[in-house]
Each structure stands twice: as structure tokens, then as C-alpha cells.
PDB file of C-alpha atoms and ligand atoms in Angstrom:
ATOM      1  CA  MET A 106     119.737  94.910  92.430  1.00  0.00           C
ATOM      2  CA  LEU A 107     118.017  97.582  94.642  1.00  0.00           C
ATOM      3  CA  ASN A 108     114.412  97.797  92.741  1.00  0.00           C
ATOM      4  CA  ILE A 109     112.493 101.145  94.095  1.00  0.00           C
ATOM      5  CA  VAL A 110     108.969 101.863  92.912  1.00  0.00           C
ATOM      6  CA  ILE A 111     108.053 105.683  93.036  1.00  0.00           C
ATOM      7  CA  PHE A 112     104.173 105.788  93.260  1.00  0.00           C
ATOM      8  CA  GLY A 113     101.927 108.828  93.618  1.00  0.00           C
ATOM      9  CA  ALA A 114      99.556 110.793  91.949  1.00  0.00           C
ATOM     10  CA  PRO A 115     100.207 113.354  88.584  1.00  0.00           C
ATOM     11  CA  GLY A 116     102.489 115.795  89.685  1.00  0.00           C
ATOM     12  CA  SER A 117     103.025 114.058  93.212  1.00  0.00           C
ATOM     13  CA  GLY A 118     106.730 114.667  92.240  1.00  0.00           C
ATOM     14  CA  LYS A 119     107.473 111.013  91.037  1.00  0.00           C
ATOM     15  CA  GLY A 120     110.133 112.067  87.893  1.00  0.00           C
ATOM     16  CA  THR A 121     111.408 114.894  89.964  1.00  0.00           C
ATOM     17  CA  GLN A 122     112.404 112.272  92.722  1.00  0.00           C
ATOM     18  CA  SER A 123     113.207 109.657  90.438  1.00  0.00           C
ATOM     19  CA  GLU A 124     116.163 111.375  88.610  1.00  0.00           C
ATOM     20  CA  LYS A 125     117.710 112.419  91.851  1.00  0.00           C
ATOM     21  CA  LEU A 126     117.796 108.726  93.370  1.00  0.00           C
ATOM     22  CA  ALA A 127     118.935 107.552  89.815  1.00  0.00           C
ATOM     23  CA  ALA A 128     121.905 109.756  90.440  1.00  0.00           C
ATOM     24  CA  LYS A 129     122.690 109.317  93.870  1.00  0.00           C
ATOM     25  CA  TYR A 130     122.210 105.404  93.954  1.00  0.00           C
ATOM     26  CA  GLY A 131     123.413 104.604  90.236  1.00  0.00           C
ATOM     27  CA  LEU A 132     120.098 103.113  89.097  1.00  0.00           C
ATOM     28  CA  GLN A 133     118.350 103.106  85.873  1.00  0.00           C
ATOM     29  CA  HIS A 134     115.172 105.260  85.807  1.00  0.00           C
ATOM     30  CA  VAL A 135     112.612 103.944  83.821  1.00  0.00           C
ATOM     31  CA  SER A 136     109.516 106.039  83.195  1.00  0.00           C
ATOM     32  CA  THR A 137     106.808 104.375  81.198  1.00  0.00           C
ATOM     33  CA  GLY A 138     105.102 107.790  80.939  1.00  0.00           C
ATOM     34  CA  GLU A 139     108.540 109.099  79.004  1.00  0.00           C
ATOM     35  CA  ILE A 140     108.778 105.893  77.068  1.00  0.00           C
ATOM     36  CA  LEU A 141     105.147 106.388  75.841  1.00  0.00           C
ATOM     37  CA  ARG A 142     105.663 110.373  75.185  1.00  0.00           C
ATOM     38  CA  GLU A 143     108.562 109.223  73.142  1.00  0.00           C
ATOM     39  CA  GLU A 144     106.787 107.117  71.103  1.00  0.00           C
ATOM     40  CA  ILE A 145     103.893 109.737  70.460  1.00  0.00           C
ATOM     41  CA  ASP A 146     106.890 112.226  69.299  1.00  0.00           C
ATOM     42  CA  THR A 147     108.402 109.594  66.804  1.00  0.00           C
ATOM     43  CA  ASN A 148     104.766 108.829  65.374  1.00  0.00           C
ATOM     44  CA  THR A 149     105.217 104.899  65.946  1.00  0.00           C
ATOM     45  CA  GLU A 150     102.341 102.864  66.001  1.00  0.00           C
ATOM     46  CA  LEU A 151     102.650 102.397  69.610  1.00  0.00           C
ATOM     47  CA  GLY A 152     102.666 105.876  70.165  1.00  0.00           C
ATOM     48  CA  LYS A 153      99.569 106.806  67.866  1.00  0.00           C
ATOM     49  CA  LEU A 154      97.631 104.016  69.760  1.00  0.00           C
ATOM     50  CA  ALA A 155      98.949 105.461  73.839  1.00  0.00           C
ATOM     51  CA  ASP A 156      97.996 109.098  72.424  1.00  0.00           C
ATOM     52  CA  SER A 157      94.690 107.708  71.971  1.00  0.00           C
ATOM     53  CA  TYR A 158      94.934 107.019  75.520  1.00  0.00           C
ATOM     54  CA  MET A 159      97.087 109.555  77.206  1.00  0.00           C
ATOM     55  CA  SER A 160      95.047 112.676  75.756  1.00  0.00           C
ATOM     56  CA  LYS A 161      92.147 111.611  77.782  1.00  0.00           C
ATOM     57  CA  GLY A 162      94.037 111.004  80.874  1.00  0.00           C
ATOM     58  CA  GLU A 163      93.409 107.311  80.919  1.00  0.00           C
ATOM     59  CA  LEU A 164      95.653 104.440  81.216  1.00  0.00           C
ATOM     60  CA  VAL A 165      97.272 102.774  78.446  1.00  0.00           C
ATOM     61  CA  PRO A 166      96.117  98.870  78.261  1.00  0.00           C
ATOM     62  CA  ASP A 167      97.879  96.843  80.755  1.00  0.00           C
ATOM     63  CA  CYS A 168      98.918  94.291  78.187  1.00  0.00           C
ATOM     64  CA  ILE A 169     100.813  96.786  76.007  1.00  0.00           C
ATOM     65  CA  VAL A 170     102.335  98.676  79.376  1.00  0.00           C
ATOM     66  CA  ILE A 171     103.584  95.031  80.897  1.00  0.00           C
ATOM     67  CA  ASP A 172     105.010  93.748  76.950  1.00  0.00           C
ATOM     68  CA  MET A 173     106.796  97.280  77.122  1.00  0.00           C
ATOM     69  CA  LEU A 174     108.506  96.818  80.232  1.00  0.00           C
ATOM     70  CA  ASP A 175     109.065  92.812  80.152  1.00  0.00           C
ATOM     71  CA  CYS A 176     111.511  93.638  77.017  1.00  0.00           C
ATOM     72  CA  LEU A 177     113.010  96.832  78.698  1.00  0.00           C
ATOM     73  CA  THR A 178     114.169  95.149  82.166  1.00  0.00           C
ATOM     74  CA  GLU A 179     115.361  92.051  79.515  1.00  0.00           C
ATOM     75  CA  LYS A 180     117.545  94.886  77.984  1.00  0.00           C
ATOM     76  CA  LYS A 181     118.971  96.413  80.756  1.00  0.00           C
ATOM     77  CA  ARG A 182     119.138  93.126  83.247  1.00  0.00           C
ATOM     78  CA  HIS A 183     122.894  94.123  84.448  1.00  0.00           C
ATOM     79  CA  VAL A 184     122.015  97.467  86.049  1.00  0.00           C
ATOM     80  CA  LYS A 185     122.688  97.965  89.635  1.00  0.00           C
ATOM     81  CA  GLY A 186     119.034  98.127  89.974  1.00  0.00           C
ATOM     82  CA  PHE A 187     115.868 100.174  88.760  1.00  0.00           C
ATOM     83  CA  ILE A 188     113.441 102.935  89.517  1.00  0.00           C
ATOM     84  CA  PHE A 189     110.358 102.560  88.090  1.00  0.00           C
ATOM     85  CA  ASP A 190     108.296 105.435  88.056  1.00  0.00           C
ATOM     86  CA  GLY A 191     104.788 105.650  86.758  1.00  0.00           C
ATOM     87  CA  PHE A 192     104.596 101.795  86.856  1.00  0.00           C
ATOM     88  CA  PRO A 193     103.082  99.770  88.223  1.00  0.00           C
ATOM     89  CA  ARG A 194      99.913 101.583  87.859  1.00  0.00           C
ATOM     90  CA  THR A 195      97.385  98.920  88.246  1.00  0.00           C
ATOM     91  CA  VAL A 196      97.315  95.769  90.398  1.00  0.00           C
ATOM     92  CA  PRO A 197      97.905  93.279  87.510  1.00  0.00           C
ATOM     93  CA  GLN A 198     100.912  95.385  86.591  1.00  0.00           C
ATOM     94  CA  GLY A 199     101.996  94.862  89.828  1.00  0.00           C
ATOM     95  CA  VAL A 200     101.829  91.255  89.908  1.00  0.00           C
ATOM     96  CA  ALA A 201     103.711  91.452  86.385  1.00  0.00           C
ATOM     97  CA  LEU A 202     106.406  93.508  87.600  1.00  0.00           C
ATOM     98  CA  SER A 203     107.347  91.155  90.395  1.00  0.00           C
ATOM     99  CA  GLN A 204     107.262  88.266  87.812  1.00  0.00           C
ATOM    100  CA  MET A 205     109.662  90.303  85.353  1.00  0.00           C
ATOM    101  CA  LEU A 206     112.066  90.526  88.589  1.00  0.00           C
ATOM    102  CA  SER A 207     111.893  86.967  89.796  1.00  0.00           C
ATOM    103  CA  LYS A 208     113.185  85.888  86.467  1.00  0.00           C
ATOM    104  CA  TYR A 209     116.542  87.447  88.059  1.00  0.00           C
ATOM    105  CA  GLY A 210     115.798  86.303  91.611  1.00  0.00           C
ATOM    106  CA  GLU A 211     114.976  89.757  92.420  1.00  0.00           C
ATOM    107  CA  ASP A 212     111.892  91.595  93.449  1.00  0.00           C
ATOM    108  CA  VAL A 213     110.699  95.251  94.380  1.00  0.00           C
ATOM    109  CA  ASN A 214     112.240  96.161  97.584  1.00  0.00           C
ATOM    110  CA  VAL A 215     110.630  99.367  98.735  1.00  0.00           C
ATOM    111  CA  VAL A 216     107.614 101.621  97.061  1.00  0.00           C
ATOM    112  CA  ILE A 217     107.873 104.911  98.049  1.00  0.00           C
ATOM    113  CA  SER A 218     104.496 106.603  97.718  1.00  0.00           C
ATOM    114  CA  LEU A 219     104.494 110.437  97.422  1.00  0.00           C
ATOM    115  CA  GLU A 220     100.924 112.155  99.270  1.00  0.00           C
ATOM    116  CA  VAL A 221     100.259 115.261  97.986  1.00  0.00           C
ATOM    117  CA  GLU A 222      96.956 117.163  98.411  1.00  0.00           C
ATOM    118  CA  ASP A 223      94.664 117.422  94.871  1.00  0.00           C
ATOM    119  CA  GLU A 224      94.538 121.182  94.847  1.00  0.00           C
ATOM    120  CA  VAL A 225      98.111 121.161  95.089  1.00  0.00           C
ATOM    121  CA  LEU A 226      99.077 118.821  92.531  1.00  0.00           C
ATOM    122  CA  ILE A 227      96.661 120.210  90.488  1.00  0.00           C
ATOM    123  CA  GLY A 228      98.353 123.765  90.888  1.00  0.00           C
ATOM    124  CA  ARG A 229     101.476 122.053  89.948  1.00  0.00           C
ATOM    125  CA  LEU A 230     100.289 120.444  87.066  1.00  0.00           C
ATOM    126  CA  LEU A 231      98.689 123.758  85.411  1.00  0.00           C
ATOM    127  CA  LYS A 232     101.634 125.655  86.135  1.00  0.00           C
ATOM    128  CA  ARG A 233     103.935 122.900  84.087  1.00  0.00           C
ATOM    129  CA  GLY A 234     101.118 123.134  81.298  1.00  0.00           C
ATOM    130  CA  GLU A 235     101.843 126.862  81.108  1.00  0.00           C
ATOM    131  CA  ILE A 236     105.467 126.184  80.717  1.00  0.00           C
ATOM    132  CA  SER A 237     105.759 123.330  78.957  1.00  0.00           C
ATOM    133  CA  GLY A 238     103.159 122.528  77.040  1.00  0.00           C
ATOM    134  CA  ARG A 239     102.891 119.034  77.946  1.00  0.00           C
ATOM    135  CA  ALA A 240      99.897 117.899  76.337  1.00  0.00           C
ATOM    136  CA  ASP A 241      97.885 116.255  79.122  1.00  0.00           C
ATOM    137  CA  ASP A 242      98.532 119.042  81.652  1.00  0.00           C
ATOM    138  CA  ASN A 243      95.485 121.182  80.913  1.00  0.00           C
ATOM    139  CA  ARG A 244      92.589 120.835  83.305  1.00  0.00           C
ATOM    140  CA  GLU A 245      90.070 118.682  81.632  1.00  0.00           C
ATOM    141  CA  THR A 246      92.799 115.959  81.328  1.00  0.00           C
ATOM    142  CA  ILE A 247      94.254 116.503  84.946  1.00  0.00           C
ATOM    143  CA  GLU A 248      90.982 115.816  86.536  1.00  0.00           C
ATOM    144  CA  SER A 249      90.516 112.906  84.431  1.00  0.00           C
ATOM    145  CA  ARG A 250      94.332 111.462  85.448  1.00  0.00           C
ATOM    146  CA  LEU A 251      93.177 112.269  89.037  1.00  0.00           C
ATOM    147  CA  LYS A 252      90.134 109.948  88.787  1.00  0.00           C
ATOM    148  CA  VAL A 253      91.843 107.363  87.000  1.00  0.00           C
ATOM    149  CA  TYR A 254      94.540 107.774  89.883  1.00  0.00           C
ATOM    150  CA  TYR A 255      92.573 107.189  92.622  1.00  0.00           C
ATOM    151  CA  ARG A 256      90.057 104.573  90.853  1.00  0.00           C
ATOM    152  CA  GLN A 257      92.814 102.271  89.302  1.00  0.00           C
ATOM    153  CA  THR A 258      95.994 103.209  90.889  1.00  0.00           C
ATOM    154  CA  SER A 259      95.841 103.860  94.510  1.00  0.00           C
ATOM    155  CA  PRO A 260      94.905 100.330  94.694  1.00  0.00           C
ATOM    156  CA  LEU A 261      98.008  99.304  94.825  1.00  0.00           C
ATOM    157  CA  LYS A 262      98.921 100.740  98.207  1.00  0.00           C
ATOM    158  CA  ASP A 263      97.091  98.001  99.615  1.00  0.00           C
ATOM    159  CA  PHE A 264      98.911  95.439  97.318  1.00  0.00           C
ATOM    160  CA  TYR A 265     102.062  96.530  98.774  1.00  0.00           C
ATOM    161  CA  ARG A 266     101.052  97.557 102.284  1.00  0.00           C
ATOM    162  CA  GLU A 267     100.128  93.941 102.610  1.00  0.00           C
ATOM    163  CA  ARG A 268     103.941  93.482 101.577  1.00  0.00           C
ATOM    164  CA  GLU A 269     104.928  95.717 104.330  1.00  0.00           C
ATOM    165  CA  ILE A 270     107.116  97.670 101.687  1.00  0.00           C
ATOM    166  CA  LEU A 271     105.102 100.557 101.369  1.00  0.00           C
ATOM    167  CA  LYS A 272     106.584 103.802 102.639  1.00  0.00           C
ATOM    168  CA  GLU A 273     104.306 106.853 102.631  1.00  0.00           C
ATOM    169  CA  ILE A 274     105.992 110.131 102.244  1.00  0.00           C
ATOM    170  CA  GLU A 275     105.087 113.542 102.597  1.00  0.00           C
ATOM    171  CA  GLY A 276     105.313 115.052  99.229  1.00  0.00           C
ATOM    172  CA  VAL A 277     104.977 118.559  99.860  1.00  0.00           C
ATOM    173  CA  GLY A 278     107.904 120.725 100.884  1.00  0.00           C
ATOM    174  CA  THR A 279     111.311 121.480  98.831  1.00  0.00           C
ATOM    175  CA  VAL A 280     112.467 119.324  96.459  1.00  0.00           C
ATOM    176  CA  GLU A 281     115.337 118.747  98.782  1.00  0.00           C
ATOM    177  CA  GLU A 282     113.053 118.547 101.419  1.00  0.00           C
ATOM    178  CA  VAL A 283     111.118 115.603  99.992  1.00  0.00           C
ATOM    179  CA  PHE A 284     114.275 113.538  98.743  1.00  0.00           C
ATOM    180  CA  ARG A 285     115.849 113.698 102.183  1.00  0.00           C
ATOM    181  CA  SER A 286     112.657 112.112 103.775  1.00  0.00           C
ATOM    182  CA  ILE A 287     113.038 109.248 100.718  1.00  0.00           C
ATOM    183  CA  GLU A 288     116.477 109.108 101.394  1.00  0.00           C
ATOM    184  CA  ASN A 289     115.937 107.820 104.958  1.00  0.00           C
ATOM    185  CA  GLU A 290     113.539 105.080 103.690  1.00  0.00           C
ATOM    186  CA  VAL A 291     115.755 103.813 100.839  1.00  0.00           C
ATOM    187  CA  ASP A 292     119.297 104.015 102.773  1.00  0.00           C
ATOM    188  CA  PRO A 293     118.425 100.806 105.107  1.00  0.00           C
ATOM    189  CA  PHE A 294     118.017  98.858 102.209  1.00  0.00           C
ATOM    190  CA  VAL A 295     121.404  99.683 100.380  1.00  0.00           C
ATOM    191  CA  ASP A 296     123.876  97.733 102.252  1.00  0.00           C
ATOM    192  CA  PRO A 297     121.957  94.740 102.678  1.00  0.00           C
ATOM    193  CA  ILE A 298     121.644  94.811  98.915  1.00  0.00           C
ATOM    194  CA  ILE A 299     125.304  95.580  98.406  1.00  0.00           C
ATOM    195  CA  LYS A 300     126.403  92.719 100.500  1.00  0.00           C
ATOM    196  CA  LYS A 301     124.070  90.286  98.920  1.00  0.00           C
ATOM    197  CA  GLU A 302     125.526  91.147  95.527  1.00  0.00           C
ATOM    198  CA  TRP A 303     129.457  90.488  97.285  1.00  0.00           C
ATOM    199  CA  GLN A 304     128.035  87.537  98.200  1.00  0.00           C
ATOM    200  CA  LYS A 305     126.999  86.392  94.693  1.00  0.00           C
ATOM    201  CA  GLN A 306     130.214  87.413  93.159  1.00  0.00           C
ATOM    202  CA  ILE A 307     132.260  85.247  95.681  1.00  0.00           C
ATOM    203  CA  LEU A 308     130.044  81.954  95.149  1.00  0.00           C
TER     204      LEU A 308
HETATM  205  P1  AP5 B 189     103.308 109.687  83.306  1.00  0.00           P
HETATM  206  O1  AP5 B 189     104.264 110.872  82.637  1.00  0.00           O
HETATM  207  O2  AP5 B 189     103.751 108.641  84.518  1.00  0.00           O
HETATM  208  O3  AP5 B 189     102.552 111.397  84.267  1.00  0.00           O
HETATM  209  P2  AP5 B 189     101.842 111.072  85.817  1.00  0.00           P
HETATM  210  O4  AP5 B 189     101.518 110.198  86.706  1.00  0.00           O
HETATM  211  O5  AP5 B 189     100.729 112.082  85.409  1.00  0.00           O
HETATM  212  O6  AP5 B 189     103.142 111.953  86.361  1.00  0.00           O
HETATM  213  P3  AP5 B 189     103.468 113.489  86.139  1.00  0.00           P
HETATM  214  O7  AP5 B 189     104.827 113.172  85.138  1.00  0.00           O
HETATM  215  O8  AP5 B 189     102.527 114.532  85.893  1.00  0.00           O
HETATM  216  O9  AP5 B 189     103.804 113.895  87.355  1.00  0.00           O
HETATM  217  P4  AP5 B 189     104.914 113.394  88.560  1.00  0.00           P
HETATM  218  O10 AP5 B 189     104.602 112.365  89.834  1.00  0.00           O
HETATM  219  O11 AP5 B 189     105.903 112.586  87.759  1.00  0.00           O
HETATM  220  O12 AP5 B 189     105.418 114.832  89.142  1.00  0.00           O
HETATM  221  P5  AP5 B 189     106.868 115.525  88.323  1.00  0.00           P
HETATM  222  O13 AP5 B 189     108.203 115.408  88.940  1.00  0.00           O
HETATM  223  O14 AP5 B 189     106.930 115.562  86.906  1.00  0.00           O
HETATM  224  O15 AP5 B 189     102.253 109.342  82.574  1.00  0.00           O
HETATM  225  C1  AP5 B 189     101.357 110.105  81.798  1.00  0.00           C
HETATM  226  C2  AP5 B 189     100.398 109.069  81.117  1.00  0.00           C
HETATM  227  O16 AP5 B 189     101.317 107.931  80.317  1.00  0.00           O
HETATM  228  C3  AP5 B 189      99.159 108.610  82.229  1.00  0.00           C
HETATM  229  O17 AP5 B 189      98.384 109.444  82.328  1.00  0.00           O
HETATM  230  C4  AP5 B 189      98.649 106.947  81.097  1.00  0.00           C
HETATM  231  O18 AP5 B 189      98.109 107.655  79.913  1.00  0.00           O
HETATM  232  C5  AP5 B 189     100.149 106.968  80.536  1.00  0.00           C
HETATM  233  N1  AP5 B 189     100.915 105.808  81.275  1.00  0.00           N
HETATM  234  C6  AP5 B 189     102.100 106.120  82.075  1.00  0.00           C
HETATM  235  N2  AP5 B 189     102.305 104.952  82.681  1.00  0.00           N
HETATM  236  C7  AP5 B 189     101.691 103.961  82.479  1.00  0.00           C
HETATM  237  C8  AP5 B 189     101.512 102.805  82.918  1.00  0.00           C
HETATM  238  N3  AP5 B 189     102.475 102.332  83.452  1.00  0.00           N
HETATM  239  N4  AP5 B 189     100.180 102.129  82.627  1.00  0.00           N
HETATM  240  C9  AP5 B 189      99.438 102.772  81.898  1.00  0.00           C
HETATM  241  N5  AP5 B 189      99.325 104.123  81.294  1.00  0.00           N
HETATM  242  C10 AP5 B 189     100.520 104.563  81.575  1.00  0.00           C
HETATM  243  O19 AP5 B 189     106.429 117.088  88.721  1.00  0.00           O
HETATM  244  C11 AP5 B 189     105.512 117.551  88.839  1.00  0.00           C
HETATM  245  C12 AP5 B 189     105.323 119.304  88.589  1.00  0.00           C
HETATM  246  O20 AP5 B 189     105.643 119.398  89.952  1.00  0.00           O
HETATM  247  C13 AP5 B 189     106.834 119.408  88.042  1.00  0.00           C
HETATM  248  O21 AP5 B 189     106.568 120.592  87.226  1.00  0.00           O
HETATM  249  C14 AP5 B 189     107.732 119.837  89.266  1.00  0.00           C
HETATM  250  O22 AP5 B 189     108.736 120.797  88.837  1.00  0.00           O
HETATM  251  C15 AP5 B 189     106.972 120.228  90.189  1.00  0.00           C
HETATM  252  N6  AP5 B 189     107.598 119.745  91.821  1.00  0.00           N
HETATM  253  C16 AP5 B 189     107.816 118.346  91.934  1.00  0.00           C
HETATM  254  N7  AP5 B 189     108.150 118.248  93.035  1.00  0.00           N
HETATM  255  C17 AP5 B 189     107.486 119.659  93.694  1.00  0.00           C
HETATM  256  C18 AP5 B 189     108.051 120.269  95.188  1.00  0.00           C
HETATM  257  N8  AP5 B 189     108.361 119.508  96.391  1.00  0.00           N
HETATM  258  N9  AP5 B 189     107.652 121.100  95.251  1.00  0.00           N
HETATM  259  C19 AP5 B 189     107.029 121.979  94.174  1.00  0.00           C
HETATM  260  N10 AP5 B 189     106.862 121.876  92.882  1.00  0.00           N
HETATM  261  C20 AP5 B 189     107.299 120.197  92.839  1.00  0.00           C
END
């Protein structure tokens, strides 16, 4: 398996780049934000609970998101690999992700952190809010999401830096330019992983 975490502040381009990565490497894209928004749209109990946090720009509690991901990775365990977009978002979620993947003899291979200045992030999200009407793309909630990112999520960079799998990428430029920088970091992992899978099949 090739397991990639795509990491960054709100609006840094995680979703945009995850879709391109999923298409190029044939990986399963897992966006916790998208899953939670679908729950809200279908008015489930989980959706109602998630909305009470997401509308304020706060994180949904770890236990809920971790259980959700545990079920999903179990269901999809035969895929070629995952792109985790928006998960993990706290150090306990980072620990839980490694534990989930260890059940299949796997771990996170590489963490791509998209680096974008706050003013650019705010501009992108306000623009998207005007076009798509996404509920949390308004100035007040964006500011709260950014505070939450710096307080609760950015400590994960040290968590992955210590494991020597963090790759910081300039997230400003065209979508294609940013993608090329990501490919340069991901490509070296692809060959060894394909060889490992091949060895597993002949043993
Ligand atoms: P989530 O959906 O993950 O939102 P987010 O992290 O705030 O990220 P966004 O989707 O806003 O931005 P992105 O980085 O994906 O960028 P995108 O590609 O869309 O989470 C929403 C909420 O759900 C959270 O606040 C939390 O409440 C909850 N949640 C989710 N996961 C959770 C977890 N694990 N634990 C607890 N709670 C959780 O791009 C943004 C815009 O910029 C787009 O319009 C795009 O077209 C544009 N753009 C992208 N790249 C470029 C570029 N290179 N140049 C110019 N524009 C660009």
C-alpha cells in the first residue's frame, strides 16, 4: 500500500491536490470533511452532531472521527493505498491512524504539508464561499478554523517531522505547479512499494 497524508491549513489545497493524486496513483481518497458534510446533508444523527462543531469552525471530537475512519479503512482495506485529506488533525488522531494501518502491516509513508500564507488562504475560502455557498466559508468561521489549525493541528508537523516523513511544499502557484512539487516527493515511494507488494504475492 501507498499511504499519503495531505496536510495543511483550511484552503491550502488539500482537496484539490488529493483528487489529482488519487487519479495518478490509483489511491482511495478519504476526506473526513466531505464524509461529515454528506452526513449533515442527509441529516443523520452523526451529521447533526458534526454540524454543531463544524458551523463554529471547531473540530469534531477525536473519538467520533477516529471510529469513522477505523470503519472506513477496514471496509476498504484491499485498495492500493489511501490519501488521507483532513485526517489526522490532532496528535491523538495521528497515533490512531498508525494503529489502524498497523492492523494490515502498513503505516503512513509520506506526509505532504501544503504551506500557504493566511491572507492567501482567507482569500481563497471567501471566494469559494461566494461561489459554492459552503456553510463554513464565511469570515468569522474561517478565522476560527485557522485558529484551530494553529492550535490543534499544526503540532502534528513535529509529530511527523520526528518520524522523518514530513515534506513541506510551497502551496502557492498554479494547481499544476503545486502538483508537480508533490509528485517529486511521492514518486520515490512508488517503486519500492510496488516491489514490496509483488514480493508479498509470490511468498
Ligand atoms: P475540511 O473539509 O477538511 O476543510 P478544511 O481543512 O477547512 O479544508 P478546505 O476543504 O476548506 O480546504 P482544502 O485545503 O481542502 O483546499 P481546497 O482544495 O478545497 O474540514 C471541514 C470541517 O470538518 C473542519 O473544520 C472540522 O470541523 C471538520 N473535520 C474534518 N476533518 C476532521 C477531523 N479529522 N477531525 C475533526 N474534525 C474534522 O481549496 C480551497 C480553495 O482554493 C478552492 O476553491 C480551490 O479551488 C482553491 N485552490 C486550490 N488550490 C489552489 C491553487 N494552487 N491556487 C489557487 N486556488 C487554489
